[in-house]
Amino acid sequence: VHHFDELNKDPQANREKLLALWRQIGERYKDLPPSVYFEVINEPNGAFKGDVMRAIVTEAFHEIRKSNPDRILIMGGDQWSGLKSLASIPRIDDPNQVYTFHYYDPFAFTHQKAGWTDLKDSDVVSWGSDGDRAALASDADYARRVREQVGVPVFLGEVGAYEQAPYDDVVAYTAQTRKAFDAAGIPWCVWSFTATFPFFDQKAQQWDVRKLAALGLTKDADDQHGARLLPPPAATTQRSTEQLTLDDAYNALRRDIGRDGSLLMVPYPDQLAHYGAMRVKRQSDDAVPGGTAVEVKVARAAPNPWDAGFS
């Protein structure tokens, strides 16, 4: 469950909605193989913290157990699930759970110039000093100690650095972070595949070989100084638009937006509004993603472009 902003703003008012979501999700996917894990809620933040967060996450955990008694469930802590938030995760007596955290430390480096943060106008920040490396080693050791103390597997669910950070430093950060958490026995997953924290160049359709080497995913995992881009793998058959789900189509649309752009509206018919001399009708159509389209008929021309609108 991701982007549940209402829950973060008013946890008690949205508690039942979270439980209802998991009743539906759990029942729908209960027969999937055990390789499918559920994460109860992504990056709790705002008012969704402390005892309130723990109580509601615990309820949701037990709600999932009604339909999925043995499935592995993942839980992160409050305050955006940073490393030190591991201590805020509720203690639940259950053998099939995993604690997760997201690692973007130091934030001033990993998110420098990121438009959605307070660092959008920051100066260039480097990484790689003795102090940086010592802090990383200490953080990896902290994750290891938490795992040993609570007796629950700990998973680094997101790690990465924004594309406007100094490239050579990003490669070094990626390599050293991977090695530090590997040494601590903490499995990891990078953020992300493409866009803003990329390991794959979407426009060039090429892998960033130095970043792959930093992750130990190339033939010579220690070669982080060679060519930057690697040719893509053999082409795969692309699904036609008719075969895309609504989420697939939405994500494809997001990839076509400028890297620092933002989608101003969610393309769901029920969330669209119109005014002026036009008629709008919702249509069922299996040929479009999601199976629903909106038919717009303009009744007459108007003297100004802004006399009618659809948004």
PDB file of C-alpha atoms in Angstrom:
ATOM      1  CA  VAL A   1       0.000   0.000   0.000  1.00  0.00           C
ATOM      2  CA  HIS A   2       1.686   3.154  -1.255  1.00  0.00           C
ATOM      3  CA  HIS A   3       0.762   6.851  -1.285  1.00  0.00           C
ATOM      4  CA  PHE A   4      -2.000   6.479   1.317  1.00  0.00           C
ATOM      5  CA  ASP A   5      -1.624  10.160   2.220  1.00  0.00           C
ATOM      6  CA  GLU A   6      -4.958  10.327   4.046  1.00  0.00           C
ATOM      7  CA  LEU A   7      -3.762   7.686   6.499  1.00  0.00           C
ATOM      8  CA  ASN A   8      -0.603   9.664   7.222  1.00  0.00           C
ATOM      9  CA  LYS A   9      -2.597  12.838   7.873  1.00  0.00           C
ATOM     10  CA  ASP A  10      -5.409  11.318   9.962  1.00  0.00           C
ATOM     11  CA  PRO A  11      -4.640   7.717  10.980  1.00  0.00           C
ATOM     12  CA  GLN A  12      -7.719   7.044  13.090  1.00  0.00           C
ATOM     13  CA  ALA A  13     -10.144   8.355  10.466  1.00  0.00           C
ATOM     14  CA  ASN A  14      -8.579   6.073   7.833  1.00  0.00           C
ATOM     15  CA  ARG A  15      -7.858   3.032   9.989  1.00  0.00           C
ATOM     16  CA  GLU A  16     -10.878   1.073   8.791  1.00  0.00           C
ATOM     17  CA  LYS A  17     -10.084   1.900   5.161  1.00  0.00           C
ATOM     18  CA  LEU A  18      -6.613   0.332   5.528  1.00  0.00           C
ATOM     19  CA  LEU A  19      -8.124  -2.776   7.111  1.00  0.00           C
ATOM     20  CA  ALA A  20     -10.725  -2.975   4.346  1.00  0.00           C
ATOM     21  CA  LEU A  21      -8.016  -2.702   1.707  1.00  0.00           C
ATOM     22  CA  TRP A  22      -6.166  -5.637   3.203  1.00  0.00           C
ATOM     23  CA  ARG A  23      -9.335  -7.694   3.539  1.00  0.00           C
ATOM     24  CA  GLN A  24      -9.869  -7.302  -0.202  1.00  0.00           C
ATOM     25  CA  ILE A  25      -6.220  -7.637  -1.261  1.00  0.00           C
ATOM     26  CA  GLY A  26      -5.618 -10.591   1.010  1.00  0.00           C
ATOM     27  CA  GLU A  27      -8.647 -12.481  -0.219  1.00  0.00           C
ATOM     28  CA  ARG A  28      -7.945 -11.725  -3.887  1.00  0.00           C
ATOM     29  CA  TYR A  29      -4.314 -12.866  -3.817  1.00  0.00           C
ATOM     30  CA  LYS A  30      -4.393 -15.582  -1.162  1.00  0.00           C
ATOM     31  CA  ASP A  31      -3.662 -18.345  -3.703  1.00  0.00           C
ATOM     32  CA  LEU A  32      -0.549 -16.733  -5.166  1.00  0.00           C
ATOM     33  CA  PRO A  33       2.736 -18.601  -4.574  1.00  0.00           C
ATOM     34  CA  PRO A  34       4.711 -17.919  -1.371  1.00  0.00           C
ATOM     35  CA  SER A  35       7.287 -15.937  -3.389  1.00  0.00           C
ATOM     36  CA  VAL A  36       4.772 -13.046  -3.288  1.00  0.00           C
ATOM     37  CA  TYR A  37       5.185 -10.921  -0.160  1.00  0.00           C
ATOM     38  CA  PHE A  38       2.862  -8.206   1.173  1.00  0.00           C
ATOM     39  CA  GLU A  39       4.166  -4.928   2.605  1.00  0.00           C
ATOM     40  CA  VAL A  40       1.568  -3.582   5.024  1.00  0.00           C
ATOM     41  CA  ILE A  41       2.172   0.119   4.345  1.00  0.00           C
ATOM     42  CA  ASN A  42       4.942   2.033   2.606  1.00  0.00           C
ATOM     43  CA  GLU A  43       6.874   4.722   4.508  1.00  0.00           C
ATOM     44  CA  PRO A  44       4.544   5.732   7.360  1.00  0.00           C
ATOM     45  CA  ASN A  45       4.963   9.437   8.037  1.00  0.00           C
ATOM     46  CA  GLY A  46       3.259  12.547   9.390  1.00  0.00           C
ATOM     47  CA  ALA A  47       0.741  11.789  12.146  1.00  0.00           C
ATOM     48  CA  PHE A  48       0.963   8.080  11.386  1.00  0.00           C
ATOM     49  CA  LYS A  49       3.712   7.331  13.878  1.00  0.00           C
ATOM     50  CA  GLY A  50       4.549   5.940  17.311  1.00  0.00           C
ATOM     51  CA  ASP A  51       1.900   4.019  19.233  1.00  0.00           C
ATOM     52  CA  VAL A  52      -0.829   4.991  16.769  1.00  0.00           C
ATOM     53  CA  MET A  53       1.125   3.585  13.833  1.00  0.00           C
ATOM     54  CA  ARG A  54       2.058   0.427  15.718  1.00  0.00           C
ATOM     55  CA  ALA A  55      -1.525  -0.279  16.774  1.00  0.00           C
ATOM     56  CA  ILE A  56      -2.972   0.163  13.271  1.00  0.00           C
ATOM     57  CA  VAL A  57      -0.183  -1.762  11.518  1.00  0.00           C
ATOM     58  CA  THR A  58      -0.650  -4.593  14.009  1.00  0.00           C
ATOM     59  CA  GLU A  59      -4.380  -4.675  13.247  1.00  0.00           C
ATOM     60  CA  ALA A  60      -3.674  -4.738   9.506  1.00  0.00           C
ATOM     61  CA  PHE A  61      -1.098  -7.500  10.013  1.00  0.00           C
ATOM     62  CA  HIS A  62      -3.650  -9.700  11.791  1.00  0.00           C
ATOM     63  CA  GLU A  63      -6.294  -8.812   9.184  1.00  0.00           C
ATOM     64  CA  ILE A  64      -4.003 -10.196   6.464  1.00  0.00           C
ATOM     65  CA  ARG A  65      -3.396 -13.332   8.504  1.00  0.00           C
ATOM     66  CA  LYS A  66      -7.093 -14.228   8.277  1.00  0.00           C
ATOM     67  CA  SER A  67      -6.711 -14.962   4.541  1.00  0.00           C
ATOM     68  CA  ASN A  68      -2.932 -15.469   4.292  1.00  0.00           C
ATOM     69  CA  PRO A  69      -1.850 -17.332   7.426  1.00  0.00           C
ATOM     70  CA  ASP A  70       1.722 -18.088   6.279  1.00  0.00           C
ATOM     71  CA  ARG A  71       2.613 -15.428   3.701  1.00  0.00           C
ATOM     72  CA  ILE A  72       5.699 -13.316   4.443  1.00  0.00           C
ATOM     73  CA  LEU A  73       4.652  -9.821   5.524  1.00  0.00           C
ATOM     74  CA  ILE A  74       6.970  -6.815   5.418  1.00  0.00           C
ATOM     75  CA  MET A  75       6.798  -3.895   7.861  1.00  0.00           C
ATOM     76  CA  GLY A  76       8.669  -0.591   7.937  1.00  0.00           C
ATOM     77  CA  GLY A  77       8.920   1.996  10.694  1.00  0.00           C
ATOM     78  CA  ASP A  78       7.561   5.524  11.004  1.00  0.00           C
ATOM     79  CA  GLN A  79       9.176   8.771   9.825  1.00  0.00           C
ATOM     80  CA  TRP A  80       9.455   7.483   6.226  1.00  0.00           C
ATOM     81  CA  SER A  81      10.967   4.138   7.291  1.00  0.00           C
ATOM     82  CA  GLY A  82      14.517   5.406   7.679  1.00  0.00           C
ATOM     83  CA  LEU A  83      17.202   3.214   9.224  1.00  0.00           C
ATOM     84  CA  LYS A  84      16.667   4.328  12.819  1.00  0.00           C
ATOM     85  CA  SER A  85      12.900   3.804  12.441  1.00  0.00           C
ATOM     86  CA  LEU A  86      13.486   0.054  12.710  1.00  0.00           C
ATOM     87  CA  ALA A  87      13.007   0.513  16.450  1.00  0.00           C
ATOM     88  CA  SER A  88       9.449   1.810  15.878  1.00  0.00           C
ATOM     89  CA  ILE A  89       8.169  -1.312  14.087  1.00  0.00           C
ATOM     90  CA  PRO A  90       5.559  -3.176  16.170  1.00  0.00           C
ATOM     91  CA  ARG A  91       6.714  -6.404  17.784  1.00  0.00           C
ATOM     92  CA  ILE A  92       4.448  -9.207  16.597  1.00  0.00           C
ATOM     93  CA  ASP A  93       4.911 -12.866  17.470  1.00  0.00           C
ATOM     94  CA  ASP A  94       4.905 -14.349  13.984  1.00  0.00           C
ATOM     95  CA  PRO A  95       7.543 -16.472  12.179  1.00  0.00           C
ATOM     96  CA  ASN A  96       6.861 -15.085   8.681  1.00  0.00           C
ATOM     97  CA  GLN A  97       7.691 -11.404   8.891  1.00  0.00           C
ATOM     98  CA  VAL A  98      10.459  -9.142   7.630  1.00  0.00           C
ATOM     99  CA  TYR A  99      11.486  -5.687   8.848  1.00  0.00           C
ATOM    100  CA  THR A 100      12.399  -3.175   6.164  1.00  0.00           C
ATOM    101  CA  PHE A 101      14.059   0.234   6.033  1.00  0.00           C
ATOM    102  CA  HIS A 102      14.987   2.708   3.308  1.00  0.00           C
ATOM    103  CA  TYR A 103      18.501   4.096   3.191  1.00  0.00           C
ATOM    104  CA  TYR A 104      19.114   7.538   1.699  1.00  0.00           C
ATOM    105  CA  ASP A 105      21.830   8.709   4.070  1.00  0.00           C
ATOM    106  CA  PRO A 106      23.298  11.229   3.887  1.00  0.00           C
ATOM    107  CA  PHE A 107      20.115  12.808   2.522  1.00  0.00           C
ATOM    108  CA  ALA A 108      21.931  16.000   1.498  1.00  0.00           C
ATOM    109  CA  PHE A 109      23.938  13.881  -0.939  1.00  0.00           C
ATOM    110  CA  THR A 110      21.345  11.378  -2.189  1.00  0.00           C
ATOM    111  CA  HIS A 111      18.606  13.966  -2.755  1.00  0.00           C
ATOM    112  CA  GLN A 112      20.577  17.036  -3.753  1.00  0.00           C
ATOM    113  CA  LYS A 113      18.688  19.200  -6.271  1.00  0.00           C
ATOM    114  CA  ALA A 114      15.654  16.896  -6.150  1.00  0.00           C
ATOM    115  CA  GLY A 115      12.664  19.026  -7.080  1.00  0.00           C
ATOM    116  CA  TRP A 116      10.258  17.419  -4.593  1.00  0.00           C
ATOM    117  CA  THR A 117      12.477  18.207  -1.589  1.00  0.00           C
ATOM    118  CA  ASP A 118      13.805  21.272   0.230  1.00  0.00           C
ATOM    119  CA  LEU A 119      17.130  20.572  -1.493  1.00  0.00           C
ATOM    120  CA  LYS A 120      15.972  21.547  -4.982  1.00  0.00           C
ATOM    121  CA  ASP A 121      18.289  24.596  -4.967  1.00  0.00           C
ATOM    122  CA  SER A 122      21.141  22.968  -3.059  1.00  0.00           C
ATOM    123  CA  ASP A 123      24.802  23.272  -3.909  1.00  0.00           C
ATOM    124  CA  VAL A 124      26.682  20.251  -5.247  1.00  0.00           C
ATOM    125  CA  VAL A 125      27.344  17.755  -2.443  1.00  0.00           C
ATOM    126  CA  SER A 126      30.031  15.088  -2.759  1.00  0.00           C
ATOM    127  CA  TRP A 127      30.375  11.714  -1.043  1.00  0.00           C
ATOM    128  CA  GLY A 128      33.332   9.507  -0.210  1.00  0.00           C
ATOM    129  CA  SER A 129      35.191  11.094   2.712  1.00  0.00           C
ATOM    130  CA  ASP A 130      36.516   9.020   5.594  1.00  0.00           C
ATOM    131  CA  GLY A 131      33.626  10.352   7.659  1.00  0.00           C
ATOM    132  CA  ASP A 132      31.088   9.278   5.014  1.00  0.00           C
ATOM    133  CA  ARG A 133      32.486   5.761   4.912  1.00  0.00           C
ATOM    134  CA  ALA A 134      32.663   5.488   8.694  1.00  0.00           C
ATOM    135  CA  ALA A 135      29.015   6.564   8.995  1.00  0.00           C
ATOM    136  CA  LEU A 136      28.014   3.963   6.406  1.00  0.00           C
ATOM    137  CA  ALA A 137      29.859   1.208   8.262  1.00  0.00           C
ATOM    138  CA  SER A 138      28.177   2.242  11.513  1.00  0.00           C
ATOM    139  CA  ASP A 139      24.738   2.228   9.861  1.00  0.00           C
ATOM    140  CA  ALA A 140      25.218  -1.229   8.378  1.00  0.00           C
ATOM    141  CA  ASP A 141      26.300  -2.508  11.778  1.00  0.00           C
ATOM    142  CA  TYR A 142      23.200  -0.962  13.363  1.00  0.00           C
ATOM    143  CA  ALA A 143      20.938  -2.854  10.941  1.00  0.00           C
ATOM    144  CA  ARG A 144      22.800  -6.066  11.747  1.00  0.00           C
ATOM    145  CA  ARG A 145      22.393  -5.527  15.488  1.00  0.00           C
ATOM    146  CA  VAL A 146      18.659  -4.879  15.142  1.00  0.00           C
ATOM    147  CA  ARG A 147      18.273  -8.123  13.232  1.00  0.00           C
ATOM    148  CA  GLU A 148      20.097 -10.033  15.940  1.00  0.00           C
ATOM    149  CA  GLN A 149      18.221  -8.349  18.796  1.00  0.00           C
ATOM    150  CA  VAL A 150      14.701  -8.835  17.458  1.00  0.00           C
ATOM    151  CA  GLY A 151      15.296 -12.159  15.714  1.00  0.00           C
ATOM    152  CA  VAL A 152      13.521 -10.972  12.555  1.00  0.00           C
ATOM    153  CA  PRO A 153      15.072 -10.739   9.067  1.00  0.00           C
ATOM    154  CA  VAL A 154      15.925  -7.150   8.089  1.00  0.00           C
ATOM    155  CA  PHE A 155      15.708  -6.014   4.458  1.00  0.00           C
ATOM    156  CA  LEU A 156      17.061  -2.804   2.913  1.00  0.00           C
ATOM    157  CA  GLY A 157      14.077  -2.062   0.684  1.00  0.00           C
ATOM    158  CA  GLU A 158      15.328   1.084  -1.069  1.00  0.00           C
ATOM    159  CA  VAL A 159      18.743   2.661  -1.588  1.00  0.00           C
ATOM    160  CA  GLY A 160      19.980   5.044  -4.258  1.00  0.00           C
ATOM    161  CA  ALA A 161      21.051   8.568  -5.166  1.00  0.00           C
ATOM    162  CA  TYR A 162      19.432  11.209  -7.365  1.00  0.00           C
ATOM    163  CA  GLU A 163      20.709  11.545 -10.925  1.00  0.00           C
ATOM    164  CA  GLN A 164      21.901  15.135 -10.417  1.00  0.00           C
ATOM    165  CA  ALA A 165      24.402  14.115  -7.743  1.00  0.00           C
ATOM    166  CA  PRO A 166      28.033  13.887  -8.990  1.00  0.00           C
ATOM    167  CA  TYR A 167      28.095  10.741 -11.103  1.00  0.00           C
ATOM    168  CA  ASP A 168      31.419   9.296  -9.920  1.00  0.00           C
ATOM    169  CA  ASP A 169      30.338   9.799  -6.312  1.00  0.00           C
ATOM    170  CA  VAL A 170      27.015   8.049  -7.003  1.00  0.00           C
ATOM    171  CA  VAL A 171      28.892   5.047  -8.395  1.00  0.00           C
ATOM    172  CA  ALA A 172      31.189   4.969  -5.352  1.00  0.00           C
ATOM    173  CA  TYR A 173      28.233   5.406  -2.972  1.00  0.00           C
ATOM    174  CA  THR A 174      26.361   2.574  -4.677  1.00  0.00           C
ATOM    175  CA  ALA A 175      29.349   0.221  -4.493  1.00  0.00           C
ATOM    176  CA  GLN A 176      30.284   0.976  -0.907  1.00  0.00           C
ATOM    177  CA  THR A 177      26.688   0.833   0.337  1.00  0.00           C
ATOM    178  CA  ARG A 178      26.151  -2.520  -1.333  1.00  0.00           C
ATOM    179  CA  LYS A 179      29.382  -3.918   0.124  1.00  0.00           C
ATOM    180  CA  ALA A 180      28.674  -2.581   3.630  1.00  0.00           C
ATOM    181  CA  PHE A 181      25.214  -4.127   3.852  1.00  0.00           C
ATOM    182  CA  ASP A 182      26.362  -7.340   2.156  1.00  0.00           C
ATOM    183  CA  ALA A 183      29.028  -7.666   4.834  1.00  0.00           C
ATOM    184  CA  ALA A 184      26.376  -7.138   7.514  1.00  0.00           C
ATOM    185  CA  GLY A 185      24.171  -9.854   5.990  1.00  0.00           C
ATOM    186  CA  ILE A 186      21.438  -7.363   5.024  1.00  0.00           C
ATOM    187  CA  PRO A 187      19.825  -8.058   1.617  1.00  0.00           C
ATOM    188  CA  TRP A 188      19.005  -4.972  -0.468  1.00  0.00           C
ATOM    189  CA  CYS A 189      16.995  -3.577  -3.349  1.00  0.00           C
ATOM    190  CA  VAL A 190      17.938  -0.410  -5.237  1.00  0.00           C
ATOM    191  CA  TRP A 191      15.701   2.522  -6.060  1.00  0.00           C
ATOM    192  CA  SER A 192      15.165   2.625  -8.906  1.00  0.00           C
ATOM    193  CA  PHE A 193      15.313   0.915 -12.281  1.00  0.00           C
ATOM    194  CA  THR A 194      14.924   4.002 -14.437  1.00  0.00           C
ATOM    195  CA  ALA A 195      14.051   7.715 -14.106  1.00  0.00           C
ATOM    196  CA  THR A 196      15.488  10.007 -11.368  1.00  0.00           C
ATOM    197  CA  PHE A 197      17.649   7.307  -9.657  1.00  0.00           C
ATOM    198  CA  PRO A 198      18.441   5.325 -12.824  1.00  0.00           C
ATOM    199  CA  PHE A 199      20.394   2.162 -13.508  1.00  0.00           C
ATOM    200  CA  PHE A 200      18.922   1.960 -17.013  1.00  0.00           C
ATOM    201  CA  ASP A 201      18.768   4.824 -19.512  1.00  0.00           C
ATOM    202  CA  GLN A 202      15.199   4.728 -20.768  1.00  0.00           C
ATOM    203  CA  LYS A 203      15.806   6.973 -23.792  1.00  0.00           C
ATOM    204  CA  ALA A 204      18.997   5.256 -24.945  1.00  0.00           C
ATOM    205  CA  GLN A 205      17.667   1.835 -23.909  1.00  0.00           C
ATOM    206  CA  GLN A 206      21.015   1.022 -22.333  1.00  0.00           C
ATOM    207  CA  TRP A 207      22.219  -0.178 -18.954  1.00  0.00           C
ATOM    208  CA  ASP A 208      24.569   1.947 -16.900  1.00  0.00           C
ATOM    209  CA  VAL A 209      27.385  -0.580 -16.692  1.00  0.00           C
ATOM    210  CA  ARG A 210      29.346   1.270 -13.996  1.00  0.00           C
ATOM    211  CA  LYS A 211      26.357   1.238 -11.671  1.00  0.00           C
ATOM    212  CA  LEU A 212      25.741  -2.417 -12.424  1.00  0.00           C
ATOM    213  CA  ALA A 213      29.383  -3.104 -11.587  1.00  0.00           C
ATOM    214  CA  ALA A 214      28.927  -1.182  -8.351  1.00  0.00           C
ATOM    215  CA  LEU A 215      26.133  -3.618  -7.488  1.00  0.00           C
ATOM    216  CA  GLY A 216      28.269  -6.616  -8.366  1.00  0.00           C
ATOM    217  CA  LEU A 217      26.053  -7.438 -11.339  1.00  0.00           C
ATOM    218  CA  THR A 218      28.599  -7.433 -14.160  1.00  0.00           C
ATOM    219  CA  LYS A 219      31.245  -9.933 -15.201  1.00  0.00           C
ATOM    220  CA  ASP A 220      33.942  -7.794 -13.599  1.00  0.00           C
ATOM    221  CA  ALA A 221      32.151  -6.443 -10.549  1.00  0.00           C
ATOM    222  CA  ASP A 222      35.116  -4.335  -9.453  1.00  0.00           C
ATOM    223  CA  ASP A 223      35.455  -2.517 -12.785  1.00  0.00           C
ATOM    224  CA  GLN A 224      33.699   0.766 -12.086  1.00  0.00           C
ATOM    225  CA  HIS A 225      35.804   2.876 -14.438  1.00  0.00           C
ATOM    226  CA  GLY A 226      35.043   1.513 -17.886  1.00  0.00           C
ATOM    227  CA  ALA A 227      32.396   2.515 -20.418  1.00  0.00           C
ATOM    228  CA  ARG A 228      29.325   3.999 -18.804  1.00  0.00           C
ATOM    229  CA  LEU A 229      26.552   2.508 -20.928  1.00  0.00           C
ATOM    230  CA  LEU A 230      26.048  -1.121 -21.820  1.00  0.00           C
ATOM    231  CA  PRO A 231      23.921  -2.184 -24.818  1.00  0.00           C
ATOM    232  CA  PRO A 232      20.469  -3.414 -23.809  1.00  0.00           C
ATOM    233  CA  PRO A 233      19.577  -7.093 -23.662  1.00  0.00           C
ATOM    234  CA  ALA A 234      17.936  -8.768 -26.638  1.00  0.00           C
ATOM    235  CA  ALA A 235      14.683  -7.082 -27.540  1.00  0.00           C
ATOM    236  CA  THR A 236      11.537  -8.544 -26.081  1.00  0.00           C
ATOM    237  CA  THR A 237       8.092  -8.402 -27.558  1.00  0.00           C
ATOM    238  CA  GLN A 238       6.259  -5.311 -26.313  1.00  0.00           C
ATOM    239  CA  ARG A 239       2.672  -5.685 -25.255  1.00  0.00           C
ATOM    240  CA  SER A 240       0.207  -3.721 -27.304  1.00  0.00           C
ATOM    241  CA  THR A 241      -1.786  -0.914 -25.711  1.00  0.00           C
ATOM    242  CA  GLU A 242      -4.820  -3.169 -25.670  1.00  0.00           C
ATOM    243  CA  GLN A 243      -2.975  -5.625 -23.429  1.00  0.00           C
ATOM    244  CA  LEU A 244      -1.782  -3.070 -20.879  1.00  0.00           C
ATOM    245  CA  THR A 245      -3.453  -2.783 -17.519  1.00  0.00           C
ATOM    246  CA  LEU A 246      -4.409   0.705 -16.368  1.00  0.00           C
ATOM    247  CA  ASP A 247      -1.421   0.768 -14.009  1.00  0.00           C
ATOM    248  CA  ASP A 248       0.936  -0.267 -16.820  1.00  0.00           C
ATOM    249  CA  ALA A 249      -0.421   2.473 -19.065  1.00  0.00           C
ATOM    250  CA  TYR A 250      -0.150   5.025 -16.273  1.00  0.00           C
ATOM    251  CA  ASN A 251       3.473   4.122 -15.611  1.00  0.00           C
ATOM    252  CA  ALA A 252       4.254   4.234 -19.338  1.00  0.00           C
ATOM    253  CA  LEU A 253       2.782   7.736 -19.421  1.00  0.00           C
ATOM    254  CA  ARG A 254       4.909   8.784 -16.458  1.00  0.00           C
ATOM    255  CA  ARG A 255       8.058   7.586 -18.250  1.00  0.00           C
ATOM    256  CA  ASP A 256       7.212   9.834 -21.194  1.00  0.00           C
ATOM    257  CA  ILE A 257       7.034  12.913 -18.965  1.00  0.00           C
ATOM    258  CA  GLY A 258      10.192  14.990 -18.549  1.00  0.00           C
ATOM    259  CA  ARG A 259      12.408  13.637 -15.797  1.00  0.00           C
ATOM    260  CA  ASP A 260      11.678  16.532 -13.485  1.00  0.00           C
ATOM    261  CA  GLY A 261       8.080  16.837 -14.555  1.00  0.00           C
ATOM    262  CA  SER A 262       5.025  15.723 -12.642  1.00  0.00           C
ATOM    263  CA  LEU A 263       1.671  14.305 -13.592  1.00  0.00           C
ATOM    264  CA  LEU A 264      -0.965  16.863 -12.632  1.00  0.00           C
ATOM    265  CA  MET A 265      -3.893  14.479 -12.684  1.00  0.00           C
ATOM    266  CA  VAL A 266      -4.562  10.787 -12.367  1.00  0.00           C
ATOM    267  CA  PRO A 267      -6.129   9.441 -15.590  1.00  0.00           C
ATOM    268  CA  TYR A 268      -9.248   7.951 -14.075  1.00  0.00           C
ATOM    269  CA  PRO A 269     -12.573   8.969 -15.646  1.00  0.00           C
ATOM    270  CA  ASP A 270     -14.391   9.530 -12.367  1.00  0.00           C
ATOM    271  CA  GLN A 271     -11.839  12.187 -11.370  1.00  0.00           C
ATOM    272  CA  LEU A 272     -12.261  14.337 -14.490  1.00  0.00           C
ATOM    273  CA  ALA A 273     -14.306  17.534 -14.636  1.00  0.00           C
ATOM    274  CA  HIS A 274     -15.616  19.609 -17.555  1.00  0.00           C
ATOM    275  CA  TYR A 275     -17.293  22.931 -18.251  1.00  0.00           C
ATOM    276  CA  GLY A 276     -18.650  24.844 -21.244  1.00  0.00           C
ATOM    277  CA  ALA A 277     -20.469  23.631 -24.352  1.00  0.00           C
ATOM    278  CA  MET A 278     -19.619  19.967 -24.271  1.00  0.00           C
ATOM    279  CA  ARG A 279     -21.149  16.670 -23.303  1.00  0.00           C
ATOM    280  CA  VAL A 280     -19.112  14.044 -21.490  1.00  0.00           C
ATOM    281  CA  LYS A 281     -20.084  10.404 -21.234  1.00  0.00           C
ATOM    282  CA  ARG A 282     -18.276   7.470 -19.656  1.00  0.00           C
ATOM    283  CA  GLN A 283     -17.936   4.473 -21.973  1.00  0.00           C
ATOM    284  CA  SER A 284     -16.902   0.893 -21.493  1.00  0.00           C
ATOM    285  CA  ASP A 285     -14.263  -0.050 -24.056  1.00  0.00           C
ATOM    286  CA  ASP A 286     -12.087  -3.155 -23.874  1.00  0.00           C
ATOM    287  CA  ALA A 287      -9.602  -1.620 -26.333  1.00  0.00           C
ATOM    288  CA  VAL A 288      -8.297   0.947 -23.825  1.00  0.00           C
ATOM    289  CA  PRO A 289      -6.247   0.356 -20.665  1.00  0.00           C
ATOM    290  CA  GLY A 290      -8.547  -0.241 -17.734  1.00  0.00           C
ATOM    291  CA  GLY A 291     -11.531  -0.909 -19.967  1.00  0.00           C
ATOM    292  CA  THR A 292     -13.048   2.553 -19.487  1.00  0.00           C
ATOM    293  CA  ALA A 293     -12.943   5.623 -21.723  1.00  0.00           C
ATOM    294  CA  VAL A 294     -14.497   9.074 -21.688  1.00  0.00           C
ATOM    295  CA  GLU A 295     -16.313  10.324 -24.792  1.00  0.00           C
ATOM    296  CA  VAL A 296     -16.296  14.116 -25.180  1.00  0.00           C
ATOM    297  CA  LYS A 297     -18.593  15.844 -27.674  1.00  0.00           C
ATOM    298  CA  VAL A 298     -18.191  19.591 -28.228  1.00  0.00           C
ATOM    299  CA  ALA A 299     -21.582  21.079 -29.008  1.00  0.00           C
ATOM    300  CA  ARG A 300     -20.490  24.324 -30.659  1.00  0.00           C
ATOM    301  CA  ALA A 301     -17.503  26.552 -31.236  1.00  0.00           C
ATOM    302  CA  ALA A 302     -16.843  29.304 -28.704  1.00  0.00           C
ATOM    303  CA  PRO A 303     -15.097  32.659 -29.212  1.00  0.00           C
ATOM    304  CA  ASN A 304     -12.306  31.859 -26.743  1.00  0.00           C
ATOM    305  CA  PRO A 305     -10.233  28.699 -26.162  1.00  0.00           C
ATOM    306  CA  TRP A 306     -10.942  28.910 -22.458  1.00  0.00           C
ATOM    307  CA  ASP A 307     -14.737  28.946 -22.830  1.00  0.00           C
ATOM    308  CA  ALA A 308     -14.788  25.161 -22.493  1.00  0.00           C
ATOM    309  CA  GLY A 309     -12.453  22.789 -20.733  1.00  0.00           C
ATOM    310  CA  PHE A 310     -11.898  19.236 -19.619  1.00  0.00           C
ATOM    311  CA  SER A 311      -9.483  18.432 -16.822  1.00  0.00           C
TER     312      SER A 311
END
